[in-house]
Tab-separated table of C-alpha atoms in Angstrom:
chain	number	residue	atom	x	y	z
D	467	MET	CA	-51.362	-65.100	7.843
D	468	LEU	CA	-49.631	-64.125	11.086
D	469	LYS	CA	-47.163	-66.963	10.576
D	470	ILE	CA	-46.350	-65.724	7.062
D	471	ILE	CA	-45.874	-62.154	8.310
D	472	LYS	CA	-43.644	-63.401	11.125
D	473	THR	CA	-41.527	-65.409	8.651
D	474	ILE	CA	-41.144	-62.391	6.355
D	475	LEU	CA	-40.155	-60.171	9.275
D	476	ASN	CA	-37.584	-62.696	10.519
D	477	ASN	CA	-36.051	-63.021	7.046
D	478	GLN	CA	-36.054	-59.293	6.355
D	479	ILE	CA	-35.457	-57.929	9.851
D	480	TYR	CA	-31.965	-56.639	9.058
D	481	ALA	CA	-33.113	-54.850	5.879
D	482	ILE	CA	-36.037	-53.377	7.834
D	483	SER	CA	-33.655	-52.171	10.556
D	484	LEU	CA	-31.518	-50.369	7.947
D	485	TYR	CA	-34.614	-48.591	6.651
D	486	CYS	CA	-35.516	-47.667	10.231
D	487	ARG	CA	-32.126	-46.094	10.840
D	488	THR	CA	-32.110	-44.221	7.534
D	489	VAL	CA	-35.664	-42.940	7.949
D	490	ALA	CA	-34.994	-41.993	11.586
D	491	GLY	CA	-31.898	-40.027	10.543
D	492	THR	CA	-33.980	-38.084	8.007
D	493	VAL	CA	-36.839	-37.489	10.469
D	494	VAL	CA	-34.341	-36.143	13.016
D	495	LEU	CA	-33.232	-33.482	10.514
D	496	PHE	CA	-36.849	-32.495	9.861
D	497	ILE	CA	-37.576	-32.202	13.591
D	498	ILE	CA	-34.554	-30.112	14.582
D	499	ALA	CA	-34.971	-27.856	11.518
D	500	ARG	CA	-38.394	-26.851	12.859
D	501	TYR	CA	-37.018	-25.257	16.026
D	502	LEU	CA	-33.436	-24.330	15.172
D	503	SER	CA	-32.862	-21.017	13.445
D	504	ILE	CA	-32.109	-21.182	9.716
D	505	TYR	CA	-28.503	-20.191	10.501
D	506	GLU	CA	-28.111	-22.937	13.125
D	507	PHE	CA	-29.579	-25.593	10.832
D	508	GLY	CA	-27.279	-24.460	8.009
D	509	LEU	CA	-24.311	-24.531	10.399
D	510	PHE	CA	-25.116	-28.035	11.634
D	511	SER	CA	-25.769	-29.355	8.097
D	512	SER	CA	-22.475	-27.865	6.900
D	513	TYR	CA	-20.499	-29.365	9.771
D	514	LYS	CA	-22.241	-32.703	9.298
D	515	ASN	CA	-21.182	-32.886	5.640
D	516	ILE	CA	-17.623	-31.716	6.330
D	517	THR	CA	-17.144	-34.247	9.140
D	518	THR	CA	-18.640	-37.032	7.023
D	519	PHE	CA	-16.026	-36.285	4.373
D	520	CYS	CA	-13.210	-36.093	6.949
D	521	LEU	CA	-14.189	-39.420	8.494
D	522	MET	CA	-13.966	-41.041	5.082
D	523	PHE	CA	-10.316	-41.551	6.038
D	524	ALA	CA	-11.425	-43.583	9.055
D	525	ASN	CA	-13.183	-46.085	6.794
D	526	LEU	CA	-11.760	-46.304	3.273
D	527	GLY	CA	-13.789	-49.388	2.426
D	528	PHE	CA	-12.274	-51.139	5.459
D	529	HIS	CA	-15.579	-52.795	6.444
D	530	GLU	CA	-15.620	-54.715	3.139
D	531	TYR	CA	-11.899	-55.435	3.346
D	532	ILE	CA	-12.231	-56.842	6.905
D	533	LEU	CA	-14.877	-59.367	5.909
D	534	ILE	CA	-13.479	-60.432	2.522
D	535	SER	CA	-9.777	-60.550	3.445
D	536	SER	CA	-10.609	-62.579	6.565
D	537	LYS	CA	-12.847	-64.938	4.556
D	538	ALA	CA	-15.474	-64.401	7.268
D	539	ASN	CA	-13.248	-66.044	9.892
D	540	ILE	CA	-14.757	-64.631	13.088
D	541	LYS	CA	-11.529	-64.550	15.098
D	542	GLU	CA	-9.608	-62.678	12.385
D	543	VAL	CA	-12.566	-60.397	11.734
D	544	LYS	CA	-12.654	-59.359	15.398
D	545	LEU	CA	-8.920	-58.635	15.445
D	546	LYS	CA	-9.132	-56.460	12.333
D	547	ILE	CA	-12.209	-54.649	13.653
D	548	ALA	CA	-10.251	-53.749	16.799
D	549	LEU	CA	-7.404	-52.357	14.688
D	550	PHE	CA	-9.597	-50.314	12.339
D	551	LEU	CA	-11.887	-48.999	15.075
D	552	LEU	CA	-8.905	-47.703	17.048
D	553	ASN	CA	-7.643	-46.196	13.802
D	554	GLY	CA	-11.070	-44.540	13.455
D	555	VAL	CA	-10.839	-43.089	16.969
D	556	PHE	CA	-7.341	-41.806	16.176
D	557	ILE	CA	-8.510	-40.191	12.907
D	558	THR	CA	-11.427	-38.547	14.745
D	559	LEU	CA	-9.126	-37.063	17.386
D	560	LEU	CA	-6.623	-36.022	14.714
D	561	MET	CA	-9.328	-34.188	12.751
D	562	ILE	CA	-10.330	-32.311	15.911
D	563	ILE	CA	-6.723	-31.260	16.578
D	564	LEU	CA	-6.049	-30.282	12.944
D	565	SER	CA	-9.194	-28.130	12.874
D	566	LEU	CA	-7.997	-25.927	15.766
D	567	PRO	CA	-5.940	-23.456	13.662
D	568	PHE	CA	-8.791	-22.920	11.175
D	569	LYS	CA	-11.322	-20.143	11.463
D	570	ILE	CA	-14.562	-21.958	12.351
D	571	GLU	CA	-17.766	-20.304	13.588
D	572	SER	CA	-17.959	-22.691	16.552
D	573	HIS	CA	-15.146	-25.102	17.320
D	574	ILE	CA	-17.224	-26.728	20.072
D	575	LEU	CA	-20.101	-27.539	17.716
D	576	PHE	CA	-17.655	-28.821	15.104
D	577	PHE	CA	-15.960	-31.102	17.671
D	578	LEU	CA	-19.294	-32.446	18.886
D	579	THR	CA	-20.508	-33.000	15.315
D	580	ILE	CA	-17.444	-34.996	14.288
D	581	ILE	CA	-17.696	-37.186	17.428
D	582	ARG	CA	-21.423	-37.733	16.784
D	583	THR	CA	-20.702	-38.601	13.154
D	584	PHE	CA	-18.094	-41.170	14.211
D	585	PHE	CA	-20.541	-42.957	16.527
D	586	ASP	CA	-23.506	-42.575	14.157
D	587	ALA	CA	-21.837	-43.751	10.930
D	588	THR	CA	-18.200	-44.877	11.098
D	589	PHE	CA	-18.553	-47.110	14.142
D	590	PHE	CA	-21.700	-48.843	12.882
D	591	THR	CA	-20.050	-49.616	9.556
D	592	LEU	CA	-16.808	-50.948	11.041
D	593	ILE	CA	-18.483	-53.178	13.644
D	594	LEU	CA	-20.847	-54.697	11.040
D	595	PRO	CA	-18.358	-57.326	9.671
D	596	TYR	CA	-18.534	-59.202	13.002
D	597	PHE	CA	-22.303	-59.636	12.741
D	598	GLN	CA	-21.953	-60.573	9.056
D	599	ALA	CA	-19.266	-63.176	9.766
D	600	SER	CA	-21.175	-64.641	12.716
D	601	LYS	CA	-24.452	-64.381	10.716
D	602	ASN	CA	-25.976	-62.738	13.763
D	603	PHE	CA	-28.143	-60.298	11.821
D	604	ASN	CA	-31.030	-60.356	14.299
D	605	THR	CA	-28.836	-58.830	17.006
D	606	ILE	CA	-27.512	-55.977	14.874
D	607	ALA	CA	-31.042	-55.453	13.532
D	608	THR	CA	-32.345	-55.049	17.088
D	609	ILE	CA	-29.527	-52.615	17.838
D	610	ASN	CA	-30.318	-50.627	14.677
D	611	ILE	CA	-34.034	-50.377	15.501
D	612	PHE	CA	-33.382	-49.400	19.133
D	613	TYR	CA	-30.823	-46.799	18.011
D	614	ALA	CA	-33.288	-45.398	15.440
D	615	PHE	CA	-35.929	-45.092	18.161
D	616	CYS	CA	-33.525	-43.369	20.555
D	617	ILE	CA	-32.202	-40.749	18.110
D	618	THR	CA	-35.780	-39.912	17.133
D	619	LEU	CA	-36.736	-39.629	20.817
D	620	ILE	CA	-33.743	-37.326	21.454
D	621	ALA	CA	-34.842	-35.101	18.555
D	622	ILE	CA	-38.430	-34.957	19.882
D	623	ILE	CA	-37.208	-34.099	23.406
D	624	SER	CA	-34.927	-31.435	21.942
D	625	TYR	CA	-37.888	-29.980	20.019
D	626	ILE	CA	-40.251	-29.983	23.012
D	627	PHE	CA	-37.766	-28.412	25.427
D	628	LYS	CA	-36.047	-26.289	22.721
D	629	LEU	CA	-32.630	-27.678	23.656
D	630	SER	CA	-29.593	-25.969	22.201
D	631	LEU	CA	-27.779	-27.595	19.292
D	632	CYS	CA	-24.888	-28.276	21.668
D	633	ASN	CA	-27.104	-30.206	24.110
D	634	PHE	CA	-28.753	-32.092	21.227
D	635	LEU	CA	-25.323	-33.247	20.030
D	636	ILE	CA	-24.183	-34.209	23.549
D	637	LEU	CA	-27.265	-36.437	24.026
D	638	ASN	CA	-26.525	-38.127	20.694
D	639	ILE	CA	-22.891	-38.672	21.674
D	640	ILE	CA	-23.918	-40.256	25.001
D	641	LEU	CA	-26.207	-42.632	23.081
D	642	GLY	CA	-23.380	-43.380	20.621
D	643	LEU	CA	-20.928	-44.113	23.427
D	644	ILE	CA	-23.390	-46.501	25.104
D	645	ASN	CA	-23.905	-48.235	21.770
D	646	PHE	CA	-20.112	-48.424	21.221
D	647	ILE	CA	-19.613	-50.148	24.590
D	648	ASN	CA	-22.590	-52.485	24.089
D	649	CYS	CA	-21.605	-53.621	20.568
D	650	SER	CA	-17.947	-54.044	21.553
D	651	TYR	CA	-19.065	-56.221	24.478
D	652	LEU	CA	-21.389	-58.342	22.335
D	653	ALA	CA	-18.686	-58.832	19.695
D	654	LYS	CA	-16.041	-59.362	22.390
D	655	ILE	CA	-13.631	-56.902	20.746
D	656	ASN	CA	-10.385	-56.657	22.726
D	657	TYR	CA	-8.861	-53.255	21.908
D	658	LEU	CA	-5.972	-53.731	24.347
D	659	LEU	CA	-4.539	-56.485	22.137
D	660	VAL	CA	-3.906	-53.923	19.401
D	661	PHE	CA	-1.652	-51.874	21.691
D	662	LYS	CA	0.105	-54.999	22.928
D	663	TYR	CA	0.712	-56.606	19.523
D	664	ILE	CA	0.515	-53.652	17.121
D	665	THR	CA	3.179	-55.054	14.768
D	666	LYS	CA	1.385	-58.394	14.413
D	667	PHE	CA	-1.911	-56.607	13.747
D	668	ILE	CA	-0.400	-54.519	10.955
D	669	LYS	CA	1.099	-57.657	9.386
D	670	MET	CA	-2.427	-59.068	9.018
D	671	LEU	CA	-3.067	-56.475	6.325
D	672	ASP	CA	-2.320	-57.218	2.669
D	673	LEU	CA	-1.974	-55.202	-0.529
D	674	SER	CA	-5.580	-55.848	-1.588
D	675	ILE	CA	-6.599	-53.125	0.861
D	676	PHE	CA	-5.420	-50.486	-1.626
D	677	ALA	CA	-8.146	-51.458	-4.106
D	678	TYR	CA	-10.778	-50.680	-1.453
D	679	ILE	CA	-9.016	-47.447	-0.511
D	680	GLY	CA	-8.752	-46.263	-4.114
D	681	THR	CA	-12.384	-47.008	-4.964
D	682	THR	CA	-13.699	-45.339	-1.797
D	683	ILE	CA	-11.638	-42.164	-2.194
D	684	ALA	CA	-12.553	-41.797	-5.869
D	685	CYS	CA	-16.247	-42.300	-5.090
D	686	TYR	CA	-16.335	-39.931	-2.122
D	687	ILE	CA	-14.555	-37.098	-3.884
D	688	TYR	CA	-16.832	-36.819	-6.910
D	689	ALA	CA	-19.987	-37.436	-4.859
D	690	GLN	CA	-19.157	-34.937	-2.106
D	691	ILE	CA	-17.802	-32.002	-4.130
D	692	PRO	CA	-21.168	-30.167	-4.442
D	693	SER	CA	-22.015	-30.607	-0.738
D	694	LEU	CA	-18.522	-29.609	0.395
D	695	TYR	CA	-18.655	-26.509	-1.788
D	696	VAL	CA	-21.906	-25.452	-0.115
D	697	ALA	CA	-20.601	-26.278	3.373
D	698	LEU	CA	-17.348	-24.351	2.904
D	699	TYR	CA	-18.149	-21.422	0.610
D	700	CYS	CA	-21.866	-20.598	0.936
D	701	THR	CA	-23.579	-18.716	3.748
D	702	LYS	CA	-25.188	-20.869	6.409
D	703	GLU	CA	-28.631	-19.672	5.294
D	704	GLN	CA	-27.847	-20.869	1.744
D	705	ALA	CA	-26.487	-24.122	3.166
D	706	ALA	CA	-29.752	-24.622	5.052
D	707	LEU	CA	-31.665	-24.373	1.751
D	708	TYR	CA	-29.386	-26.748	-0.135
D	709	PHE	CA	-29.260	-29.424	2.551
D	710	ALA	CA	-33.006	-29.149	3.162
D	711	ALA	CA	-33.552	-29.984	-0.530
D	712	LEU	CA	-30.844	-32.670	-0.527
D	713	THR	CA	-32.362	-34.450	2.479
D	714	ILE	CA	-35.680	-34.882	0.654
D	715	ALA	CA	-34.056	-35.700	-2.703
D	716	ASN	CA	-32.025	-38.452	-1.042
D	717	ILE	CA	-35.223	-40.390	-0.316
D	718	ILE	CA	-34.521	-41.954	-3.712
D	719	SER	CA	-31.305	-43.364	-2.216
D	720	LEU	CA	-33.417	-45.669	-0.025
D	721	ILE	CA	-34.914	-47.295	-3.099
D	722	ILE	CA	-31.585	-47.436	-4.942
D	723	SER	CA	-29.754	-49.014	-1.999
D	724	ALA	CA	-32.398	-51.678	-1.384
D	725	GLN	CA	-32.596	-52.600	-5.065
D	726	SER	CA	-28.803	-52.764	-5.397
D	727	GLN	CA	-28.414	-55.087	-2.393
D	728	LYS	CA	-31.085	-57.357	-3.828
D	729	MET	CA	-29.435	-57.471	-7.267
D	730	VAL	CA	-25.891	-58.468	-6.247
D	731	PRO	CA	-26.524	-62.155	-5.371
D	732	GLU	CA	-28.811	-62.506	-8.409
D	733	LEU	CA	-26.185	-61.153	-10.820
D	734	ILE	CA	-23.298	-63.197	-9.413
D	735	LYS	CA	-24.967	-66.494	-10.352
D	736	ALA	CA	-26.845	-65.323	-13.460
D	737	SER	CA	-26.201	-66.432	-17.032
D	738	LEU	CA	-25.820	-63.799	-19.751
D	739	ASN	CA	-29.497	-63.968	-20.740
D	740	GLU	CA	-30.610	-63.859	-17.108
D	741	THR	CA	-28.302	-60.892	-16.521
D	742	LYS	CA	-29.952	-58.910	-19.317
D	743	LYS	CA	-33.391	-59.683	-17.907
D	744	ILE	CA	-32.351	-58.691	-14.365
D	745	LEU	CA	-30.866	-55.391	-15.564
D	746	LYS	CA	-33.919	-54.567	-17.696
D	747	ARG	CA	-36.398	-55.486	-14.943
D	748	ASN	CA	-34.626	-53.394	-12.342
D	749	LEU	CA	-34.148	-50.448	-14.694
D	750	VAL	CA	-37.857	-50.360	-15.514
D	751	PHE	CA	-38.754	-50.611	-11.815
D	752	ILE	CA	-36.293	-47.947	-10.640
D	753	ILE	CA	-37.056	-45.448	-13.401
D	754	SER	CA	-40.832	-45.883	-12.958
D	755	ILE	CA	-40.692	-45.336	-9.186
D	756	THR	CA	-38.228	-42.427	-9.286
D	757	PHE	CA	-40.057	-40.677	-12.123
D	758	ALA	CA	-43.338	-40.963	-10.193
D	759	LEU	CA	-41.580	-39.394	-7.180
D	760	PHE	CA	-40.321	-36.566	-9.384
D	761	ILE	CA	-43.859	-35.816	-10.632
D	762	PHE	CA	-45.025	-35.796	-7.011
D	763	MET	CA	-42.270	-33.324	-6.055
D	764	LEU	CA	-43.034	-31.200	-9.106
D	765	ILE	CA	-46.627	-30.777	-7.920
D	766	PHE	CA	-46.270	-30.826	-4.130
D	767	GLY	CA	-42.573	-29.959	-3.587
D	768	LYS	CA	-43.102	-26.433	-2.236
D	769	PHE	CA	-45.882	-27.559	0.098
D	770	LEU	CA	-43.753	-30.479	1.320
D	771	LEU	CA	-40.796	-28.194	2.107
D	772	LEU	CA	-43.087	-25.926	4.140
D	773	ILE	CA	-44.740	-28.805	6.023
D	774	LEU	CA	-41.516	-30.694	6.803
D	775	TYR	CA	-39.352	-27.737	7.804
D	776	GLY	CA	-42.058	-25.456	9.191
D	777	LYS	CA	-40.648	-22.190	7.786
D	778	GLU	CA	-41.656	-20.300	4.629
D	779	TYR	CA	-37.979	-19.658	3.877
D	780	TYR	CA	-37.387	-23.323	2.955
D	781	THR	CA	-39.838	-23.121	0.019
D	782	ASN	CA	-37.008	-21.267	-1.776
D	783	ALA	CA	-35.297	-24.674	-2.027
D	784	TYR	CA	-37.977	-25.872	-4.492
D	785	PRO	CA	-35.963	-25.441	-7.760
D	786	ILE	CA	-32.894	-26.965	-6.098
D	787	LEU	CA	-35.004	-29.914	-4.954
D	788	LEU	CA	-36.224	-30.601	-8.504
D	789	ILE	CA	-32.701	-30.500	-9.975
D	790	LEU	CA	-31.324	-32.768	-7.234
D	791	MET	CA	-34.253	-35.152	-7.761
D	792	LEU	CA	-33.387	-35.363	-11.473
D	793	GLY	CA	-29.762	-36.018	-10.514
D	794	ASN	CA	-30.793	-38.878	-8.244
D	795	ILE	CA	-33.045	-40.360	-10.932
D	796	VAL	CA	-30.047	-40.454	-13.278
D	797	LEU	CA	-27.889	-41.820	-10.452
D	798	SER	CA	-30.401	-44.627	-9.860
D	799	GLU	CA	-29.895	-45.757	-13.464
D	800	ALA	CA	-26.121	-45.563	-12.974
D	801	THR	CA	-26.405	-47.632	-9.780
D	802	ILE	CA	-28.082	-50.502	-11.637
D	803	PHE	CA	-25.114	-50.789	-13.984
D	804	GLY	CA	-22.663	-50.007	-11.174
D	805	THR	CA	-24.054	-52.969	-9.231
D	806	TYR	CA	-23.403	-55.203	-12.231
D	807	ILE	CA	-19.823	-53.896	-12.457
D	808	THR	CA	-19.281	-54.795	-8.791
D	809	ALA	CA	-20.982	-58.201	-9.087
D	810	THR	CA	-18.660	-59.139	-11.974
D	811	SER	CA	-15.537	-58.308	-9.894
D	812	ASN	CA	-14.793	-55.174	-11.927
D	813	GLN	CA	-14.791	-52.831	-8.932
D	814	LYS	CA	-11.335	-51.466	-9.856
D	815	GLN	CA	-12.730	-50.234	-13.160
D	816	LYS	CA	-14.813	-47.703	-11.257
D	817	ILE	CA	-11.758	-45.801	-10.004
D	818	PRO	CA	-10.775	-44.075	-13.308
D	819	MET	CA	-14.458	-43.444	-14.073
D	820	GLN	CA	-14.994	-41.754	-10.718
D	821	LEU	CA	-11.820	-39.690	-11.118
D	822	LYS	CA	-13.117	-38.457	-14.484
D	823	ALA	CA	-16.398	-37.584	-12.780
D	824	THR	CA	-14.446	-35.541	-10.199
D	825	ILE	CA	-12.881	-33.471	-12.988
D	826	VAL	CA	-16.332	-32.949	-14.553
D	827	ALA	CA	-17.709	-31.817	-11.169
D	828	ILE	CA	-14.936	-29.240	-10.712
D	829	LEU	CA	-15.320	-27.924	-14.269
D	830	SER	CA	-19.106	-27.742	-13.872
D	831	LEU	CA	-18.789	-25.645	-10.715
D	832	PHE	CA	-16.441	-23.306	-12.593
D	833	VAL	CA	-18.866	-22.989	-15.529
D	834	PHE	CA	-22.070	-22.570	-13.476
D	835	HIS	CA	-20.669	-20.683	-10.448
D	836	LYS	CA	-22.520	-17.443	-11.299
D	837	PHE	CA	-25.915	-19.070	-10.671
D	838	GLY	CA	-25.493	-19.406	-6.882
D	839	LEU	CA	-26.997	-22.509	-5.279
D	840	ILE	CA	-28.514	-23.527	-8.610
D	841	SER	CA	-24.942	-23.955	-9.900
D	842	VAL	CA	-24.239	-26.565	-7.205
D	843	ALA	CA	-27.410	-28.482	-8.036
D	844	LEU	CA	-26.588	-28.314	-11.767
D	845	THR	CA	-23.079	-29.593	-11.003
D	846	TYR	CA	-24.592	-32.579	-9.208
D	847	LEU	CA	-26.922	-33.253	-12.152
D	848	VAL	CA	-24.164	-33.001	-14.776
D	849	THR	CA	-21.877	-35.254	-12.722
D	850	THR	CA	-24.519	-37.956	-12.283
D	851	ILE	CA	-25.292	-37.855	-16.014
D	852	TYR	CA	-21.602	-38.372	-16.778
D	853	VAL	CA	-21.265	-41.226	-14.274
D	854	ALA	CA	-24.378	-42.871	-15.720
D	855	TYR	CA	-22.883	-42.571	-19.211
D	856	LEU	CA	-19.576	-44.158	-18.113
D	857	TYR	CA	-21.201	-47.025	-16.186
D	858	THR	CA	-23.707	-47.725	-18.968
D	859	THR	CA	-21.166	-47.783	-21.816
D	860	PHE	CA	-18.780	-49.961	-19.788
D	861	THR	CA	-21.552	-52.459	-18.980
D	862	PHE	CA	-22.797	-52.683	-22.559
D	863	LYS	CA	-19.240	-53.156	-23.827
D	864	PHE	CA	-18.503	-55.787	-21.181
D	865	ILE	CA	-21.680	-57.753	-21.982
D	866	LYS	CA	-20.948	-57.482	-25.706
D	867	ASN	CA	-17.442	-58.907	-25.213
D	868	ILE	CA	-18.863	-61.842	-23.219
D	869	SER	CA	-21.345	-62.534	-26.036
D	870	ILE	CA	-18.561	-62.492	-28.649
D	871	LYS	CA	-16.423	-64.883	-26.579
D	872	LYS	CA	-19.344	-67.287	-26.227
D	873	GLU	CA	-20.009	-67.205	-29.964
D	874	ILE	CA	-16.324	-67.958	-30.719
D	875	ALA	CA	-16.305	-70.790	-28.161
């Protein structure tokens, strides 16, 4: 039995490490929300979402482009990682400079948040292609688990000693910097070469990069509109409510992400009949699990908000939580078909669909804007329904066309 468990852990260690990091990131939010004031938590959540959107420009699908365009050649992968990571550092510094003229409640907290976000998300994503190309998943898994442990420990220390938000962010940045140096050393990334041979590095890039850029931008815009609206136009107390609900609702994303990653290799090699079975099986599984979660939230949602965030005020997020949960249930269905679209090399087809979804999101905010935070949640729900409709109809049409071609042949 122990041997079987050990084998499973060795085979799934990277997937487990991703869960650890995601869960740790969520737990950190729960912990700091318990001792920060509602205003401070709303401020941090707002800055976190704004900086995540800004740093989109530091990684416009570049992690996928690095691996695929290099055909997993380790030497080329390392060179491109060096180029794109330095570009990420430049974008981070540029965002800090460009934010100076704007009226921000706390420039210091915004600067610290964007630096933390770079180390916590952008860097991890851009360094990953090296470990994928070298098939050294155990190392990156160990790094992920250790990082998850450390950020949780920092949050606990911050809670015990009631550290300021500024000190909490500084501790996270120190951890991120250590991780940056460690991973760069393990991957043997030589950043100085980029400065020395910048022209040659740029020539390594090809036009296929624009497909990754287009898809990423289109996806980010429609997905982030509700959160950005809250971060920019709502009070920090309202933002605290919305992001408290969103954090819990996004638990569904864990299931969606894991299922999607599992489906891709299956769909690439599957026949038409096998494809239909895979889609049906995963749809039934996803909808069953997510619907069960929704029923749980319907019954225990208010209690859960109180327990996790420790303040009665957060129970006001209950209706928002239910709407966002419904949105994520619909999105889970869309993801199943979206995974099929990607697996069949139709990624470009997502761009116009996502742009249409962006228009729907903007119109929905205009229509529902009188309902306060509920309007943002409704916008998210309407947008996910529209995306699900587009992905589903495209998939059915695509499968139907394949069937017709086979019948003719």
